[in-house]
Coordinates of C-alpha atoms and ligand atoms in Angstrom, one line a residue:
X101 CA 40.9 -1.8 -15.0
X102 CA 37.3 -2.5 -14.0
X103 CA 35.6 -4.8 -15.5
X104 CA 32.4 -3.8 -17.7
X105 CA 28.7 -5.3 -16.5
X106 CA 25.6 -4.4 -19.4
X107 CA 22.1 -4.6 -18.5
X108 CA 19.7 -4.6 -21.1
X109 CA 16.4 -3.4 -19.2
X110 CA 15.7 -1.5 -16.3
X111 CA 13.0 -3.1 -14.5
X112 CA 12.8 -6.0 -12.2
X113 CA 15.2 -8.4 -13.1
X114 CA 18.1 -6.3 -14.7
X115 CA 17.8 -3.4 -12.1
X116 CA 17.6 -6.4 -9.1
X117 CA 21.0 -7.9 -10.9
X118 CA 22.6 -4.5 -10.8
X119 CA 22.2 -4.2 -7.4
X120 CA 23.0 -6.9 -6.3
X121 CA 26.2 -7.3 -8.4
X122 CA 27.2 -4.1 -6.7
X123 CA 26.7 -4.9 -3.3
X124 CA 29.3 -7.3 -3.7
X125 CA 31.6 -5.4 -5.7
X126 CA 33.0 -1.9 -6.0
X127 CA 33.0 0.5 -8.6
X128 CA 37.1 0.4 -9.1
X129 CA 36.2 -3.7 -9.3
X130 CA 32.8 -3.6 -11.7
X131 CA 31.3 -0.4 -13.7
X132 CA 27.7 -1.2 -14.4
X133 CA 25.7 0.3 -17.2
X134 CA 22.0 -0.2 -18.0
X135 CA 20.1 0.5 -20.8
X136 CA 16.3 1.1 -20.6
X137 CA 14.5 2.1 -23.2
X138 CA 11.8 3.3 -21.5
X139 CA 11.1 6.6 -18.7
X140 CA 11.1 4.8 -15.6
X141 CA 13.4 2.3 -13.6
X142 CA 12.4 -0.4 -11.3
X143 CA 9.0 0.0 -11.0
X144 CA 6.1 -2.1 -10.6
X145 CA 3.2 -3.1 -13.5
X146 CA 2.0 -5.0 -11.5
X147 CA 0.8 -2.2 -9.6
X148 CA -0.8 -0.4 -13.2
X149 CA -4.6 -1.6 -12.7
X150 CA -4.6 -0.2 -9.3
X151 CA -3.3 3.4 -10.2
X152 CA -5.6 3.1 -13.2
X153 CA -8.4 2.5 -10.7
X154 CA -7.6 5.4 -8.5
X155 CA -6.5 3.3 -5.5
X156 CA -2.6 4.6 -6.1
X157 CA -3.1 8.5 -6.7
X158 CA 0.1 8.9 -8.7
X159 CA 3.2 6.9 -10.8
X160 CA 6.0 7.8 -8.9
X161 CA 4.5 5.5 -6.2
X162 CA 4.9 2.7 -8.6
X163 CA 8.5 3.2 -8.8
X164 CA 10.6 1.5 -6.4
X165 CA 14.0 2.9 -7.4
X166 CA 14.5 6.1 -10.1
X167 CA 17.5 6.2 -12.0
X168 CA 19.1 9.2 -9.8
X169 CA 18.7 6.7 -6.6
X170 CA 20.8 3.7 -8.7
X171 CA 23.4 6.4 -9.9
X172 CA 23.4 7.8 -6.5
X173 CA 23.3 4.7 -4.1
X174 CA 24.6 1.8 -6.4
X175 CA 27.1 3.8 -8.9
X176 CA 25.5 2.5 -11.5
X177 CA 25.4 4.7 -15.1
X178 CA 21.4 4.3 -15.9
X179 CA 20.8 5.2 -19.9
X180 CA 17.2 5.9 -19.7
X181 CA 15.3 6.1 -23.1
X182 CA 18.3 4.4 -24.6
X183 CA 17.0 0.8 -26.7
X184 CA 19.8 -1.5 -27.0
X185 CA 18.9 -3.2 -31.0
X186 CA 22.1 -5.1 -31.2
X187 CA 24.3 -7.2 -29.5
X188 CA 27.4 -8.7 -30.9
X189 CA 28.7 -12.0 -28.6
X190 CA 31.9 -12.0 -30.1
X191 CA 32.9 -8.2 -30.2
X192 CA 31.3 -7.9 -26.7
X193 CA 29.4 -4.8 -27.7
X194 CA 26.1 -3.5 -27.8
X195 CA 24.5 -1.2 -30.0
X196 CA 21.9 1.5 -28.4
X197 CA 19.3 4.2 -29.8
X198 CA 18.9 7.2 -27.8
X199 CA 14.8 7.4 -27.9
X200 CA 15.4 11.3 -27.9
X201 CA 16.8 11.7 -30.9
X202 CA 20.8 11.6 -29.6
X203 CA 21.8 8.7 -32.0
X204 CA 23.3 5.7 -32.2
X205 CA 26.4 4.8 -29.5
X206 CA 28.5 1.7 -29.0
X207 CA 29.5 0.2 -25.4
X208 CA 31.7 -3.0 -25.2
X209 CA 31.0 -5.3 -22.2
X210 CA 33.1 -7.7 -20.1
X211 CA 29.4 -9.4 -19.0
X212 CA 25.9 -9.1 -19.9
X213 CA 22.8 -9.0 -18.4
X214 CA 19.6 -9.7 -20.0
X215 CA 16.7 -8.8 -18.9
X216 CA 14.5 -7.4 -21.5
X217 CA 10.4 -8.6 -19.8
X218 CA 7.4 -10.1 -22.3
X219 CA 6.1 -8.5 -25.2
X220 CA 2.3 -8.4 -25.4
X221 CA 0.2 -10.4 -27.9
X222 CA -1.3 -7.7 -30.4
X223 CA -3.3 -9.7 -32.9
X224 CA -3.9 -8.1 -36.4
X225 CA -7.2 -6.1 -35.4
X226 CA -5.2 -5.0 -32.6
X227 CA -2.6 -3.0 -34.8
X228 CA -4.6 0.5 -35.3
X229 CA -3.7 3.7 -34.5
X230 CA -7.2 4.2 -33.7
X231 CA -7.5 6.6 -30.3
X232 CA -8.4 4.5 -27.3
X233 CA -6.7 1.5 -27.8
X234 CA -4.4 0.5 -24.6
X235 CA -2.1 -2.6 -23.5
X236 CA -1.1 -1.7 -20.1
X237 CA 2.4 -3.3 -19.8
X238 CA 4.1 -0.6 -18.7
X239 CA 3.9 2.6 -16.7
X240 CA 3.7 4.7 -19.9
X241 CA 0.7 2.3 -21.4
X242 CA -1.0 3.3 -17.8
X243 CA -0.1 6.6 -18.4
X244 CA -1.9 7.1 -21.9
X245 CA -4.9 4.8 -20.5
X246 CA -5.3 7.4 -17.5
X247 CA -5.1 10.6 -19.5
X248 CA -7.7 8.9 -22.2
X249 CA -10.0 8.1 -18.9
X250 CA -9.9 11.7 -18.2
X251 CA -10.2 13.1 -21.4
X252 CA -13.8 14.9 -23.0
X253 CA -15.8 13.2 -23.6
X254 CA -15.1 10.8 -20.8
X255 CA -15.3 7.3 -21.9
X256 CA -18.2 5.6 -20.6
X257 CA -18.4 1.8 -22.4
X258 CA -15.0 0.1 -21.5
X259 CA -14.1 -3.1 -23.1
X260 CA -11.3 -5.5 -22.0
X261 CA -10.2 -7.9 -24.3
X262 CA -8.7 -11.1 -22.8
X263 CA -10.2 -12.8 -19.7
X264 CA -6.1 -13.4 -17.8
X265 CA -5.3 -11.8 -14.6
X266 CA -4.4 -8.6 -16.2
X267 CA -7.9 -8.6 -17.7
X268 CA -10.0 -9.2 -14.9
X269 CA -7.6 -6.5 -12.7
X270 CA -8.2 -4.2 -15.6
X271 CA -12.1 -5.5 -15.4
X272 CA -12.2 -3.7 -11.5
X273 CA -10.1 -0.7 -12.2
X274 CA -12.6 0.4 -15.0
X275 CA -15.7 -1.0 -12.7
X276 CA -14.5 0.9 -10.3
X277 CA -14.0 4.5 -12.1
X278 CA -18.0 4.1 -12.6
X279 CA -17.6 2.7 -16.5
X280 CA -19.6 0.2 -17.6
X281 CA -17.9 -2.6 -18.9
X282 CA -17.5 -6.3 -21.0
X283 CA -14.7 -8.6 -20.9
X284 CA -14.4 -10.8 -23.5
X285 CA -12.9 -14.2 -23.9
X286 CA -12.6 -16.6 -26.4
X287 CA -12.4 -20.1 -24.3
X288 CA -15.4 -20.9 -22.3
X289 CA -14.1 -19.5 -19.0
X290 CA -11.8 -16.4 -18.1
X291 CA -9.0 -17.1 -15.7
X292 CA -7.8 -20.3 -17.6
X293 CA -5.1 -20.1 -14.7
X294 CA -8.0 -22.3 -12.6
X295 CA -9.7 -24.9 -14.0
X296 CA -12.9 -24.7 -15.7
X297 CA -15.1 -25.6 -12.4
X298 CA -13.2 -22.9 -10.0
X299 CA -13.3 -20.6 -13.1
X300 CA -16.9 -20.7 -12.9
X301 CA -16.8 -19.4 -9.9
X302 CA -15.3 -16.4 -10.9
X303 CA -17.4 -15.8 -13.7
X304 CA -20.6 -15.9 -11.5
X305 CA -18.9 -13.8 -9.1
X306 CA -17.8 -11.2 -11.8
X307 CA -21.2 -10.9 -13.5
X308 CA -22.7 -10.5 -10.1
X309 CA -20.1 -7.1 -9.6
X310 CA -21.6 -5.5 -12.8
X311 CA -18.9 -7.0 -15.3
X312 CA -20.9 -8.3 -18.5
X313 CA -18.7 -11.2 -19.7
X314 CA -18.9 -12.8 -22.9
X315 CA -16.7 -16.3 -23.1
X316 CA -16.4 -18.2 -26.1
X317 CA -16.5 -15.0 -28.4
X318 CA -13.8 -13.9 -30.5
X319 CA -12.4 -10.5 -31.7
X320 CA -12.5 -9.8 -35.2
X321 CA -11.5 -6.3 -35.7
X322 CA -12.1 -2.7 -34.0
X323 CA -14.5 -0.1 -35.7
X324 CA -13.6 3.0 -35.8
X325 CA -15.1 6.4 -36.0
X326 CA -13.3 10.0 -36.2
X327 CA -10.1 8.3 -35.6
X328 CA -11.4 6.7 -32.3
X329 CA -12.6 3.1 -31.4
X330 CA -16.2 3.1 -31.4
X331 CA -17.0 -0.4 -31.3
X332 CA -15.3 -4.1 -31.0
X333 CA -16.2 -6.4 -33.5
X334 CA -17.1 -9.9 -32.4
X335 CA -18.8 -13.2 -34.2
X336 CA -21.2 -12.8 -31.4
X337 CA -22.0 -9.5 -32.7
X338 CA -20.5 -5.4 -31.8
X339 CA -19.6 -4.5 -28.2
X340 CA -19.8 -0.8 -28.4
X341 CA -16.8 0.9 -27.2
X342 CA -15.2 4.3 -26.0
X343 CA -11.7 2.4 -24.6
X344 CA -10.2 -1.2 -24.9
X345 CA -7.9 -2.3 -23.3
X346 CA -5.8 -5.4 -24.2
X347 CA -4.6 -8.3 -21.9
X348 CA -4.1 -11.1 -24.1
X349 CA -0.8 -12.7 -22.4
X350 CA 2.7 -11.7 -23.0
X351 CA 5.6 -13.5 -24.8
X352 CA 9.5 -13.7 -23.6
X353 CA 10.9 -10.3 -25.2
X354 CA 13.3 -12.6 -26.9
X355 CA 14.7 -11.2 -30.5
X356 CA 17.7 -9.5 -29.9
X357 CA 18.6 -12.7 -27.8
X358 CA 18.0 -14.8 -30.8
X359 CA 19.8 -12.5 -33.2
X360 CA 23.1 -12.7 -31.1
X361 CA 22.6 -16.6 -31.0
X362 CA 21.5 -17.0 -27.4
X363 CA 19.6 -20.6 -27.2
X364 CA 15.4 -21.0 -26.5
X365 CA 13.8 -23.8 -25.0
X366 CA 10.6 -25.0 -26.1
X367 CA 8.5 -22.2 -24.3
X368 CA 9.8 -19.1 -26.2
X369 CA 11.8 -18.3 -23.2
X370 CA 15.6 -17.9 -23.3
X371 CA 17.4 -21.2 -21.5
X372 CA 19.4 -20.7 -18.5
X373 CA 20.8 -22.7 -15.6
X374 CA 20.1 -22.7 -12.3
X375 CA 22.3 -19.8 -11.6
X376 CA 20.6 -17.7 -14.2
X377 CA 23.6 -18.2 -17.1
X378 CA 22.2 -18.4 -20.6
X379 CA 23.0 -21.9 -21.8
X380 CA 25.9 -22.2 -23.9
X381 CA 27.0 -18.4 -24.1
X382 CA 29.4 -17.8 -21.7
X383 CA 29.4 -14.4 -19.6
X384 CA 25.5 -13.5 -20.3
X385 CA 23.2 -13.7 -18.0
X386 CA 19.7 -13.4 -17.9
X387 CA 16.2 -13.6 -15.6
X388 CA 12.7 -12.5 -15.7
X389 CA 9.9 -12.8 -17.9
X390 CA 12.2 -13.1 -21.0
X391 CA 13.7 -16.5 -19.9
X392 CA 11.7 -20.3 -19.1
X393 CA 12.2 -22.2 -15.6
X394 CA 11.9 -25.1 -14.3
X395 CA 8.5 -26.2 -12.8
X396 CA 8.9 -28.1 -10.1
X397 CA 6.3 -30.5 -9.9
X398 CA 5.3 -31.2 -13.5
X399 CA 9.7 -30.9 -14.2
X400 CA 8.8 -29.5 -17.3
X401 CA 10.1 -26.1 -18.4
X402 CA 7.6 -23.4 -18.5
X403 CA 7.4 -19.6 -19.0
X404 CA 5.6 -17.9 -16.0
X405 CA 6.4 -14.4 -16.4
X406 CA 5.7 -13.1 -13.3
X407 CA 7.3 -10.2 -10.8
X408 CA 7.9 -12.1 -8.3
X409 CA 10.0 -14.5 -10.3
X410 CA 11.8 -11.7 -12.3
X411 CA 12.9 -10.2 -9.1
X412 CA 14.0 -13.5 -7.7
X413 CA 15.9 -14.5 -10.5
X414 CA 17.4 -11.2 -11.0
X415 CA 18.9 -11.3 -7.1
X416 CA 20.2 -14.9 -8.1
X417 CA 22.0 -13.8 -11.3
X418 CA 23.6 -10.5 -9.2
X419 CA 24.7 -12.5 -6.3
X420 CA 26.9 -14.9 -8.9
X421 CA 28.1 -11.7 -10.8
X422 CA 28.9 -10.5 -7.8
X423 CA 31.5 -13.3 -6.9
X424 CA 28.7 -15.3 -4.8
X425 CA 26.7 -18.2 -5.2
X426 CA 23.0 -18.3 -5.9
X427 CA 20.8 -20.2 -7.6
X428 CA 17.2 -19.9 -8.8
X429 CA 14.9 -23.0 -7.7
X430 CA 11.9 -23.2 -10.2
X431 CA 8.6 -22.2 -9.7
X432 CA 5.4 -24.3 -8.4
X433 CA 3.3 -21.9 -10.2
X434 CA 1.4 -20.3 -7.2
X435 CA -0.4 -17.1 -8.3
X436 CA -3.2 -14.7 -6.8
X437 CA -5.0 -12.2 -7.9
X438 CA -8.4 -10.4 -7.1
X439 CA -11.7 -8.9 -8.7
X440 CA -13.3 -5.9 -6.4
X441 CA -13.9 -8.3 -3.0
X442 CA -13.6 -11.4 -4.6
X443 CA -10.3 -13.5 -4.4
X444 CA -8.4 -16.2 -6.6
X445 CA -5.6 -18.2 -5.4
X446 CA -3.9 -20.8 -7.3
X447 CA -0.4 -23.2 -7.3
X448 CA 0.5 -26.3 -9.2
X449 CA -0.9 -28.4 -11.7
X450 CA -4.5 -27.7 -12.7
X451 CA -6.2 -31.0 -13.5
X452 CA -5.6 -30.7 -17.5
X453 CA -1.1 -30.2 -16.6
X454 CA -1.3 -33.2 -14.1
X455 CA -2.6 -35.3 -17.2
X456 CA -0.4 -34.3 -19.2
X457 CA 2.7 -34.5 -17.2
X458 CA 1.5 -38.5 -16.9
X459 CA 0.0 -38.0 -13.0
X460 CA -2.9 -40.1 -11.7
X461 CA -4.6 -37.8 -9.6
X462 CA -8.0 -37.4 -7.6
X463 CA -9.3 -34.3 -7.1
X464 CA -11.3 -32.7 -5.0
X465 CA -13.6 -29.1 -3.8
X466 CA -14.6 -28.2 -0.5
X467 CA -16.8 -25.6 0.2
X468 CA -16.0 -23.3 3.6
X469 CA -16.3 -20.1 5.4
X470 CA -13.4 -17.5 5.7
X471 CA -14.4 -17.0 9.2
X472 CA -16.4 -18.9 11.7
X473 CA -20.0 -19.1 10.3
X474 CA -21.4 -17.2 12.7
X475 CA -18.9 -14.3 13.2
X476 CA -19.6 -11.1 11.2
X477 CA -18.4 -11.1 7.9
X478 CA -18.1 -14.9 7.1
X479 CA -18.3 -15.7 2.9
X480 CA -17.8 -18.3 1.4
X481 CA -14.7 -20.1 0.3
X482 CA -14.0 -22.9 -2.4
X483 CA -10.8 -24.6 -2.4
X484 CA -10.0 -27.5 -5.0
X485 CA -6.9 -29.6 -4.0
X486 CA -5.4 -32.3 -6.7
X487 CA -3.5 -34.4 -5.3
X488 CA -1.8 -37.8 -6.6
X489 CA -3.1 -41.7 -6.3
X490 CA -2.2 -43.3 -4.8
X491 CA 0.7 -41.5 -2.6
X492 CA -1.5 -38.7 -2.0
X493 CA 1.5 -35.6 -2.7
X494 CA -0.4 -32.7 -3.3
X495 CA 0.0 -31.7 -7.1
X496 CA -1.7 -28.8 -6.9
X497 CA -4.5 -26.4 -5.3
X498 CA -6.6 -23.3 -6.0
X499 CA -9.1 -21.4 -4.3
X500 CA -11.9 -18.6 -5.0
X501 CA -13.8 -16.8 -1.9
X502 CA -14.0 -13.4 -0.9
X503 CA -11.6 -11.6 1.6
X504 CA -8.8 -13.5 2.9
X505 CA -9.1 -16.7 0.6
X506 CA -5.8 -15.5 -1.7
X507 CA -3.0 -15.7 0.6
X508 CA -4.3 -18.9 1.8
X509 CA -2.7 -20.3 -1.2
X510 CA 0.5 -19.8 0.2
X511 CA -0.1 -22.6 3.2
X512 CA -0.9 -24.8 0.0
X513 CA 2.1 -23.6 -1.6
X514 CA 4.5 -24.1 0.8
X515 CA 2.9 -27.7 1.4
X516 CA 3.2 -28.6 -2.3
X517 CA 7.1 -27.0 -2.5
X518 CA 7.8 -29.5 0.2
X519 CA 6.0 -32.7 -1.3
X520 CA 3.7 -32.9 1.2
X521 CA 1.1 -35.7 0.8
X522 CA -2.8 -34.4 1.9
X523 CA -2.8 -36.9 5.1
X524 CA 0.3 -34.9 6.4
X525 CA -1.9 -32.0 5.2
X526 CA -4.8 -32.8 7.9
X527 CA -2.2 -32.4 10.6
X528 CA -0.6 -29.2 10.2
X529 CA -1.3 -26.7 13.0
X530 CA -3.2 -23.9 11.3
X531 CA -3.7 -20.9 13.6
X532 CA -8.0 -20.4 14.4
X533 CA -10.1 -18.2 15.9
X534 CA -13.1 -17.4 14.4
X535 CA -12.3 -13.9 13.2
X536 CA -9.8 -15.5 10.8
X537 CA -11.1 -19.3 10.4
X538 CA -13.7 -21.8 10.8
X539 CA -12.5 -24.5 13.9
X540 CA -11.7 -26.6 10.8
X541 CA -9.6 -24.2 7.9
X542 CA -10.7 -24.5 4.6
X543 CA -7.7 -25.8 3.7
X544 CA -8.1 -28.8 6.7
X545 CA -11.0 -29.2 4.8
X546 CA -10.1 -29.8 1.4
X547 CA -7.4 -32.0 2.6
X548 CA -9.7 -34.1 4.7
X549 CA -11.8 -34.5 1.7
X550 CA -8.8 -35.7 -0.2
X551 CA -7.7 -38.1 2.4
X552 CA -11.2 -39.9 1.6
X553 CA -11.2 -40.0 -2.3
X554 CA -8.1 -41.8 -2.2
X555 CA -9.5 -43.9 0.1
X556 CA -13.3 -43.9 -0.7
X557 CA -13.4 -46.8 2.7
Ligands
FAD807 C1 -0.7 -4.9 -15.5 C2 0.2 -5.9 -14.9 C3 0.0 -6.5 -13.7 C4 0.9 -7.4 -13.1 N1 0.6 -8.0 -11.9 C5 1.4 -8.9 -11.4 C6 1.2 -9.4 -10.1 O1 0.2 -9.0 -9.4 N2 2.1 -10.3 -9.6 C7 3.2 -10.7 -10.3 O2 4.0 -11.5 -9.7 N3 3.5 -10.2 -11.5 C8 2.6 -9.3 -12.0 N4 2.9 -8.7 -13.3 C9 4.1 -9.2 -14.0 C10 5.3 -8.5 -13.7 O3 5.1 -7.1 -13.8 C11 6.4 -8.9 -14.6 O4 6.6 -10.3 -14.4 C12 7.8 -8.3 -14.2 O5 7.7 -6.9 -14.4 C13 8.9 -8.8 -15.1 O6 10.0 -8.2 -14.8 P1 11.2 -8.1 -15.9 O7 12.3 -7.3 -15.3 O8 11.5 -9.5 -16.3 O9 10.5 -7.4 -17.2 P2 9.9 -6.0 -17.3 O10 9.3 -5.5 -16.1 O11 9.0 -6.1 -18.5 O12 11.1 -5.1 -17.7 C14 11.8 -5.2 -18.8 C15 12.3 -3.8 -19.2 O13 13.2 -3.9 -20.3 C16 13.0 -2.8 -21.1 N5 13.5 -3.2 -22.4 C17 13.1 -4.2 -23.2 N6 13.8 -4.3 -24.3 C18 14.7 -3.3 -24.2 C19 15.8 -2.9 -25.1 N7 16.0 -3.5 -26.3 N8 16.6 -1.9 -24.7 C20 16.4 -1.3 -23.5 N9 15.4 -1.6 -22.7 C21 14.6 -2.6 -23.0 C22 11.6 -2.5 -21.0 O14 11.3 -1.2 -21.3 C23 11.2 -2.9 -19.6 O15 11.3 -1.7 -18.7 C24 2.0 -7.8 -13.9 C25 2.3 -7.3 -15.1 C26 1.4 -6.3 -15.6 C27 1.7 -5.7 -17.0

């Protein structure tokens, strides 16, 4: 008899563990159900603020993989609008809703896959039922947001709540359907994912695109009016408002992981080993933005729920399901993300995680060119690298510029992943020509500048 695989959640990391657990084994060897409470499979949030914007016309583009594809293609039974709310370790069984009012049904499982995402931070003044009031965590939230965009009257006054990377992707996509809009944040900067002086940056950069940001201002409550937000309530004083939209940071989607007994670490997130088995329960399994992972330079654990992880992981837990061996490495924490024109890179420790993971450190920020000065189209570039005293291993690095400064990140990246020190930085053989980079890369640059603090001679 074949043996019985459960995923709970249909996105990235369950959906990537399905498919890979069936690439390595039949349908007579493994049956393979997943669960999914919501109406789409394997699609991409990350993708949300630019459908939102217009950019992506439509939300079927956003999905990678529907349900008939993994029933067709990969035999596997997908239970869409079915929330799993129980899972019983020693009966092996689960225990799903039907969302469409079909009841209650039981399926036993030989192994289970957990893969349930984050759950957003909604703060008390958050809970209303007040009309225009939008997370944007999955494709339905983006679906509601769109239709209240379009709606009569159309909204003209956004304001996002949160200053993350959600919040300043959400900042463009409203700039960018003509609505005037505020993003507030409560700590001094947005983008806390940089430090303070790099944040700046982006805060100059954003009010100069039309974004009115208020840091250091916290949300009280919403006012509402005729059943619809009209205004955010601040102690700096009311933002008036026709949509908000929330991006406050997520959670690991833990509780039905706790109820069956599954083990957390001191991040929230679920503990698992290399190979993506949950710690001390055998035959579960679990990835993505629900579990922590190891960071590789601070070796702390740490919850980075992001997609490229969650798919990642979710390959790694599939391939050993399947019969194979995989494991997941940690992260380094390298992130990008970009407001209208302008681009933010970052991986590592900021200055404040080096501290406290015990580093002595110098750091340093070098200001450069995408492109040679003089060719067309040349804006600036800031890149901060951190690197330790006295060996001189890059810890970390971000950078903020306008086009093409992002995925320069990844050079730095791929330099900190293999504990490179910022003399063997000045060395590496960058490509140049002027249409891409100054004679000298900014990143040449920053490490040059580096090279000297540590050895002010
Ligand atoms: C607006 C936005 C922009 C983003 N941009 C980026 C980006 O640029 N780069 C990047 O790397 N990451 C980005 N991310 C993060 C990325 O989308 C997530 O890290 C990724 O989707 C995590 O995948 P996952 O499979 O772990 O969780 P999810 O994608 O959250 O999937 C979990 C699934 O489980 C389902 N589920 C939960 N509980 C149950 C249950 N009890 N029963 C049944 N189903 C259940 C949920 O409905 C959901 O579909 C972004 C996220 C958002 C919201």
């Amino acid at each position: 008899m074949a043996e019985r695989l459960i995923v709970v959640g249909g996105d990235a990391a369950g959906m990537a563990a399905a498919a890979q657990a069936r690439r390595r084994r039949g349908p007579d060897d493994l049956e393979i159900v997943a669960f999914e409470r919501g109406h789409y499979t394997s699609y991409s949030a990350c993708g949300i603020p630019y459908w939102i914007s217009g950019l992506v016309g439509d939300a079927q583009q956003l999905v990678a993989r529907d349900p008939a594809t993994h029933r067709e293609k990969y035999d596997i039974d997908v239970r869409l609008r079915h929330e799993v709310t129980e899972i019983d370790l020693d009966r092996r069984e689960v225990v799903a809703r039907d969302l469409e009012g079909g009841g209650e049904i039981r399926e036993g499982f030989d192994t289970l896959m957990y893969a349930t995402g984050a759950v957003p931070t909604k703060p008390d003044w958050a809970r209303t039922d007040a009309l225009g009031v939008f997370g944007v965590q999955t494709l339905d939230d983006g679906a509601a947001l769109r239709k209240w965009l379009e709606s009569d009257p159309k909204p003209q006054r956004a304001v996002v709540v949160g200053g993350g990377y959600i919040g300043v992707e959400m900042a463009e996509a409203l700039v960018r359907r003509g609505l005037s809009v505020t993003l507030v944040e409560r700590d001094e900067q947005p983008m806390s994912t940089v430090d303070p002086d790099m944040a700046t940056l982006v805060t100059e950069a954003m009010r100069g695109l039309g974004v009115d940001i208020r840091t250091g201002v916290r949300v009280g409550a919403l006012t509402v009016r005729d059943g619809r937000v009209s205004e955010v309530v601040t102690d700096d004083g009311p933002i008036p408002a026709d949509v908000v939209v929330l991006g406050l940071g997520v959670r690991p989607n833990t509780a039905l992981a706790e109820a069956a007994g599954m083990p957390l670490g001191p991040t929230g997130g679920i503990r698992v080993d290399r190979r993506m088995r949950v710690a001390e329960t055998p035959g579960v399994w679990a990835a993505g933005d629900c579990v922590e992972t190891l960071h590789r330079v601070s070796g702390m654990p740490v919850h980075v729920p992001l997609g490229t992880h969650a798919n990642k992981q979710g390959r790694v837990a599939g391939i050993n399901i399947g019969g194979g061996y995989a494991t997941f490495a940690g992260v380094i924490g390298t992130a990008v993300a970009k407001v209208c024109d302008l681009e933010v890179g970052r991986t590592g420790l900021r200055e404040r995680d080096a501290l406290a993971a015990g580093f002595e450190f110098v750091s340093v920020i070098a200001e450069s060119t995408n492109r040679a000065g003089y060719y067309p189209g040349a804006r600036p570039m800031t890149v901060k690298l951190i690197a330790e005293r006295p060996s001189g291993r890059l810890l970390g690095a971000q950078i903020v510029g306008w086009t093409e400064a992002a995925k320069r990140i990844d050079t730095l990246a791929v330099a900190l992943w293999n504990r490179m020190t910022v003399d063997d930085m000045t060395a590496l053989d960058l490509g140049y020509a002027p249409p891409y980079a100054p004679v000298w890369d900014p990143v040449l640059v920053a490490a040059r500048k580096a090279v000297d603090a540590l050895d002010p001679r």
